[in-house]
Amino acid sequence: MSHDLVVLGTDPSGDDASRTGAHDLLAEAGTVFAFPQAESTALFYAEAWRVEPVTPRDAVARIGAWAAAGPADAAVLLVGGDPAGDAALGAVLDGLARTAPALRVRIAEGSRVAPPHRSPLIG
């Protein structure tokens, strides 16, 4: 059985990710794995019980265990910034390719979510 993992990044500029489908990917994912710098963004868009904090050091083992457990739903891995420029993500994806070959991983090109921004309350 193969499972799907979609990799998303965060966009600190605050651009609207709804037009790229990133919000939909987070809403539909059964599990959202989040690197430390993206955890608050994940918690803003997904219920806390679906968010699994991971570090680049333990991500291969934790995501591999998720895939081995046989979930029917897809998961998202949310990283800080642009996934294409994240060296730690590259190492995680290499590790997953070796340890969980049935896992289908897709980096969602151009799909990044904006972290929550604080705004003053208007009285």
PDB file of N, CA, C and O in Angstrom, residues 5-44:
ATOM      1  N   LEU A   5       2.544  11.927   0.734  1.00  0.00           N
ATOM      2  CA  LEU A   5       3.056  12.997   1.587  1.00  0.00           C
ATOM      3  C   LEU A   5       3.291  14.194   0.687  1.00  0.00           C
ATOM      4  O   LEU A   5       4.024  14.108  -0.296  1.00  0.00           O
ATOM      5  N   VAL A   6       2.634  15.297   1.001  1.00  0.00           N
ATOM      6  CA  VAL A   6       2.797  16.537   0.238  1.00  0.00           C
ATOM      7  C   VAL A   6       3.629  17.489   1.072  1.00  0.00           C
ATOM      8  O   VAL A   6       3.337  17.710   2.249  1.00  0.00           O
ATOM      9  N   VAL A   7       4.673  18.048   0.477  1.00  0.00           N
ATOM     10  CA  VAL A   7       5.546  18.995   1.163  1.00  0.00           C
ATOM     11  C   VAL A   7       5.122  20.407   0.786  1.00  0.00           C
ATOM     12  O   VAL A   7       5.003  20.740  -0.399  1.00  0.00           O
ATOM     13  N   LEU A   8       4.866  21.228   1.806  1.00  0.00           N
ATOM     14  CA  LEU A   8       4.521  22.634   1.626  1.00  0.00           C
ATOM     15  C   LEU A   8       5.531  23.481   2.384  1.00  0.00           C
ATOM     16  O   LEU A   8       6.101  23.032   3.383  1.00  0.00           O
ATOM     17  N   GLY A   9       5.681  24.708   1.955  1.00  0.00           N
ATOM     18  CA  GLY A   9       6.525  25.652   2.661  1.00  0.00           C
ATOM     19  C   GLY A   9       5.680  26.770   3.234  1.00  0.00           C
ATOM     20  O   GLY A   9       4.465  26.824   3.038  1.00  0.00           O
ATOM     21  N   THR A  10       6.333  27.667   3.949  1.00  0.00           N
ATOM     22  CA  THR A  10       5.656  28.854   4.472  1.00  0.00           C
ATOM     23  C   THR A  10       6.159  30.061   3.703  1.00  0.00           C
ATOM     24  O   THR A  10       7.266  30.071   3.181  1.00  0.00           O
ATOM     25  N   ASP A  11       5.336  31.081   3.650  1.00  0.00           N
ATOM     26  CA  ASP A  11       5.674  32.296   2.925  1.00  0.00           C
ATOM     27  C   ASP A  11       5.499  33.486   3.860  1.00  0.00           C
ATOM     28  O   ASP A  11       4.379  33.934   4.088  1.00  0.00           O
ATOM     29  N   PRO A  12       6.598  33.987   4.415  1.00  0.00           N
ATOM     30  CA  PRO A  12       6.482  35.079   5.375  1.00  0.00           C
ATOM     31  C   PRO A  12       5.963  36.385   4.780  1.00  0.00           C
ATOM     32  O   PRO A  12       5.580  37.274   5.511  1.00  0.00           O
ATOM     33  N   SER A  13       5.904  36.490   3.469  1.00  0.00           N
ATOM     34  CA  SER A  13       5.417  37.732   2.864  1.00  0.00           C
ATOM     35  C   SER A  13       3.917  37.904   3.064  1.00  0.00           C
ATOM     36  O   SER A  13       3.386  38.981   2.878  1.00  0.00           O
ATOM     37  N   GLY A  14       3.241  36.794   3.410  1.00  0.00           N
ATOM     38  CA  GLY A  14       1.809  36.881   3.649  1.00  0.00           C
ATOM     39  C   GLY A  14       0.972  36.780   2.400  1.00  0.00           C
ATOM     40  O   GLY A  14      -0.206  37.088   2.411  1.00  0.00           O
ATOM     41  N   ASP A  15       1.580  36.361   1.275  1.00  0.00           N
ATOM     42  CA  ASP A  15       0.801  36.201   0.050  1.00  0.00           C
ATOM     43  C   ASP A  15      -0.347  35.224   0.282  1.00  0.00           C
ATOM     44  O   ASP A  15      -0.240  34.289   1.065  1.00  0.00           O
ATOM     45  N   ASP A  16      -1.416  35.418  -0.432  1.00  0.00           N
ATOM     46  CA  ASP A  16      -2.610  34.587  -0.280  1.00  0.00           C
ATOM     47  C   ASP A  16      -2.374  33.208  -0.876  1.00  0.00           C
ATOM     48  O   ASP A  16      -2.264  33.050  -2.087  1.00  0.00           O
ATOM     49  N   ALA A  17      -2.314  32.199  -0.011  1.00  0.00           N
ATOM     50  CA  ALA A  17      -2.085  30.828  -0.468  1.00  0.00           C
ATOM     51  C   ALA A  17      -3.369  30.146  -0.918  1.00  0.00           C
ATOM     52  O   ALA A  17      -3.311  29.067  -1.482  1.00  0.00           O
ATOM     53  N   SER A  18      -4.510  30.764  -0.696  1.00  0.00           N
ATOM     54  CA  SER A  18      -5.768  30.100  -1.056  1.00  0.00           C
ATOM     55  C   SER A  18      -5.862  29.870  -2.553  1.00  0.00           C
ATOM     56  O   SER A  18      -6.456  28.909  -2.997  1.00  0.00           O
ATOM     57  N   ARG A  19      -5.241  30.721  -3.342  1.00  0.00           N
ATOM     58  CA  ARG A  19      -5.311  30.528  -4.790  1.00  0.00           C
ATOM     59  C   ARG A  19      -4.409  29.389  -5.260  1.00  0.00           C
ATOM     60  O   ARG A  19      -4.549  28.911  -6.369  1.00  0.00           O
ATOM     61  N   THR A  20      -3.481  28.938  -4.435  1.00  0.00           N
ATOM     62  CA  THR A  20      -2.589  27.850  -4.825  1.00  0.00           C
ATOM     63  C   THR A  20      -3.080  26.497  -4.329  1.00  0.00           C
ATOM     64  O   THR A  20      -2.516  25.478  -4.682  1.00  0.00           O
ATOM     65  N   GLY A  21      -4.098  26.475  -3.484  1.00  0.00           N
ATOM     66  CA  GLY A  21      -4.620  25.226  -2.965  1.00  0.00           C
ATOM     67  C   GLY A  21      -3.928  24.743  -1.701  1.00  0.00           C
ATOM     68  O   GLY A  21      -4.248  23.674  -1.194  1.00  0.00           O
ATOM     69  N   ALA A  22      -2.986  25.512  -1.176  1.00  0.00           N
ATOM     70  CA  ALA A  22      -2.258  25.083   0.015  1.00  0.00           C
ATOM     71  C   ALA A  22      -3.182  24.925   1.214  1.00  0.00           C
ATOM     72  O   ALA A  22      -3.048  23.974   1.987  1.00  0.00           O
ATOM     73  N   HIS A  23      -4.135  25.842   1.371  1.00  0.00           N
ATOM     74  CA  HIS A  23      -5.069  25.727   2.491  1.00  0.00           C
ATOM     75  C   HIS A  23      -5.881  24.434   2.386  1.00  0.00           C
ATOM     76  O   HIS A  23      -6.126  23.763   3.385  1.00  0.00           O
ATOM     77  N   ASP A  24      -6.298  24.088   1.161  1.00  0.00           N
ATOM     78  CA  ASP A  24      -7.062  22.859   0.954  1.00  0.00           C
ATOM     79  C   ASP A  24      -6.224  21.633   1.315  1.00  0.00           C
ATOM     80  O   ASP A  24      -6.733  20.683   1.906  1.00  0.00           O
ATOM     81  N   LEU A  25      -4.956  21.635   0.935  1.00  0.00           N
ATOM     82  CA  LEU A  25      -4.083  20.503   1.269  1.00  0.00           C
ATOM     83  C   LEU A  25      -3.974  20.329   2.777  1.00  0.00           C
ATOM     84  O   LEU A  25      -4.022  19.213   3.290  1.00  0.00           O
ATOM     85  N   LEU A  26      -3.836  21.432   3.501  1.00  0.00           N
ATOM     86  CA  LEU A  26      -3.769  21.347   4.968  1.00  0.00           C
ATOM     87  C   LEU A  26      -5.099  20.893   5.561  1.00  0.00           C
ATOM     88  O   LEU A  26      -5.128  20.100   6.496  1.00  0.00           O
ATOM     89  N   ALA A  27      -6.189  21.369   5.009  1.00  0.00           N
ATOM     90  CA  ALA A  27      -7.508  21.006   5.531  1.00  0.00           C
ATOM     91  C   ALA A  27      -7.826  19.534   5.304  1.00  0.00           C
ATOM     92  O   ALA A  27      -8.491  18.902   6.127  1.00  0.00           O
ATOM     93  N   GLU A  28      -7.354  18.978   4.197  1.00  0.00           N
ATOM     94  CA  GLU A  28      -7.678  17.600   3.845  1.00  0.00           C
ATOM     95  C   GLU A  28      -6.716  16.575   4.433  1.00  0.00           C
ATOM     96  O   GLU A  28      -7.025  15.385   4.452  1.00  0.00           O
ATOM     97  N   ALA A  29      -5.566  17.002   4.905  1.00  0.00           N
ATOM     98  CA  ALA A  29      -4.565  16.067   5.419  1.00  0.00           C
ATOM     99  C   ALA A  29      -4.999  15.487   6.758  1.00  0.00           C
ATOM    100  O   ALA A  29      -5.470  16.206   7.632  1.00  0.00           O
ATOM    101  N   GLY A  30      -4.834  14.185   6.896  1.00  0.00           N
ATOM    102  CA  GLY A  30      -5.119  13.543   8.176  1.00  0.00           C
ATOM    103  C   GLY A  30      -4.063  13.862   9.213  1.00  0.00           C
ATOM    104  O   GLY A  30      -4.344  13.941  10.405  1.00  0.00           O
ATOM    105  N   THR A  31      -2.831  14.057   8.762  1.00  0.00           N
ATOM    106  CA  THR A  31      -1.710  14.386   9.639  1.00  0.00           C
ATOM    107  C   THR A  31      -0.904  15.497   8.993  1.00  0.00           C
ATOM    108  O   THR A  31      -0.660  15.479   7.791  1.00  0.00           O
ATOM    109  N   VAL A  32      -0.502  16.467   9.800  1.00  0.00           N
ATOM    110  CA  VAL A  32       0.365  17.545   9.336  1.00  0.00           C
ATOM    111  C   VAL A  32       1.646  17.474  10.157  1.00  0.00           C
ATOM    112  O   VAL A  32       1.648  17.773  11.345  1.00  0.00           O
ATOM    113  N   PHE A  33       2.719  17.014   9.526  1.00  0.00           N
ATOM    114  CA  PHE A  33       4.027  17.030  10.165  1.00  0.00           C
ATOM    115  C   PHE A  33       4.593  18.433   9.972  1.00  0.00           C
ATOM    116  O   PHE A  33       4.454  19.015   8.893  1.00  0.00           O
ATOM    117  N   ALA A  34       5.217  18.988  11.005  1.00  0.00           N
ATOM    118  CA  ALA A  34       5.705  20.359  10.906  1.00  0.00           C
ATOM    119  C   ALA A  34       7.106  20.478  11.485  1.00  0.00           C
ATOM    120  O   ALA A  34       7.353  20.060  12.618  1.00  0.00           O
ATOM    121  N   PHE A  35       8.017  21.039  10.679  1.00  0.00           N
ATOM    122  CA  PHE A  35       9.340  21.387  11.177  1.00  0.00           C
ATOM    123  C   PHE A  35       9.167  22.497  12.216  1.00  0.00           C
ATOM    124  O   PHE A  35       8.173  23.236  12.185  1.00  0.00           O
ATOM    125  N   PRO A  36      10.123  22.649  13.137  1.00  0.00           N
ATOM    126  CA  PRO A  36       9.963  23.624  14.230  1.00  0.00           C
ATOM    127  C   PRO A  36       9.598  25.042  13.770  1.00  0.00           C
ATOM    128  O   PRO A  36       8.731  25.676  14.360  1.00  0.00           O
ATOM    129  N   GLN A  37      10.234  25.539  12.724  1.00  0.00           N
ATOM    130  CA  GLN A  37       9.974  26.906  12.296  1.00  0.00           C
ATOM    131  C   GLN A  37       8.615  27.067  11.629  1.00  0.00           C
ATOM    132  O   GLN A  37       8.173  28.192  11.378  1.00  0.00           O
ATOM    133  N   ALA A  38       7.914  25.976  11.360  1.00  0.00           N
ATOM    134  CA  ALA A  38       6.601  26.036  10.710  1.00  0.00           C
ATOM    135  C   ALA A  38       5.472  25.564  11.623  1.00  0.00           C
ATOM    136  O   ALA A  38       4.311  25.567  11.211  1.00  0.00           O
ATOM    137  N   GLU A  39       5.789  25.173  12.848  1.00  0.00           N
ATOM    138  CA  GLU A  39       4.769  24.592  13.725  1.00  0.00           C
ATOM    139  C   GLU A  39       3.637  25.571  14.036  1.00  0.00           C
ATOM    140  O   GLU A  39       2.458  25.194  14.004  1.00  0.00           O
ATOM    141  N   SER A  40       3.942  26.831  14.323  1.00  0.00           N
ATOM    142  CA  SER A  40       2.867  27.777  14.641  1.00  0.00           C
ATOM    143  C   SER A  40       1.957  27.998  13.437  1.00  0.00           C
ATOM    144  O   SER A  40       0.744  28.159  13.592  1.00  0.00           O
ATOM    145  N   THR A  41       2.526  27.971  12.238  1.00  0.00           N
ATOM    146  CA  THR A  41       1.707  28.095  11.031  1.00  0.00           C
ATOM    147  C   THR A  41       0.800  26.880  10.884  1.00  0.00           C
ATOM    148  O   THR A  41      -0.384  27.013  10.581  1.00  0.00           O
ATOM    149  N   ALA A  42       1.339  25.693  11.108  1.00  0.00           N
ATOM    150  CA  ALA A  42       0.524  24.476  11.025  1.00  0.00           C
ATOM    151  C   ALA A  42      -0.632  24.527  12.014  1.00  0.00           C
ATOM    152  O   ALA A  42      -1.769  24.179  11.675  1.00  0.00           O
ATOM    153  N   LEU A  43      -0.352  24.976  13.231  1.00  0.00           N
ATOM    154  CA  LEU A  43      -1.388  25.045  14.262  1.00  0.00           C
ATOM    155  C   LEU A  43      -2.443  26.105  13.944  1.00  0.00           C
ATOM    156  O   LEU A  43      -3.573  26.015  14.417  1.00  0.00           O
ATOM    157  N   PHE A  44      -2.087  27.097  13.159  1.00  0.00           N
ATOM    158  CA  PHE A  44      -3.046  28.114  12.759  1.00  0.00           C
ATOM    159  C   PHE A  44      -4.060  27.545  11.762  1.00  0.00           C
ATOM    160  O   PHE A  44      -5.229  27.897  11.785  1.00  0.00           O
TER     161      PHE A  44
END
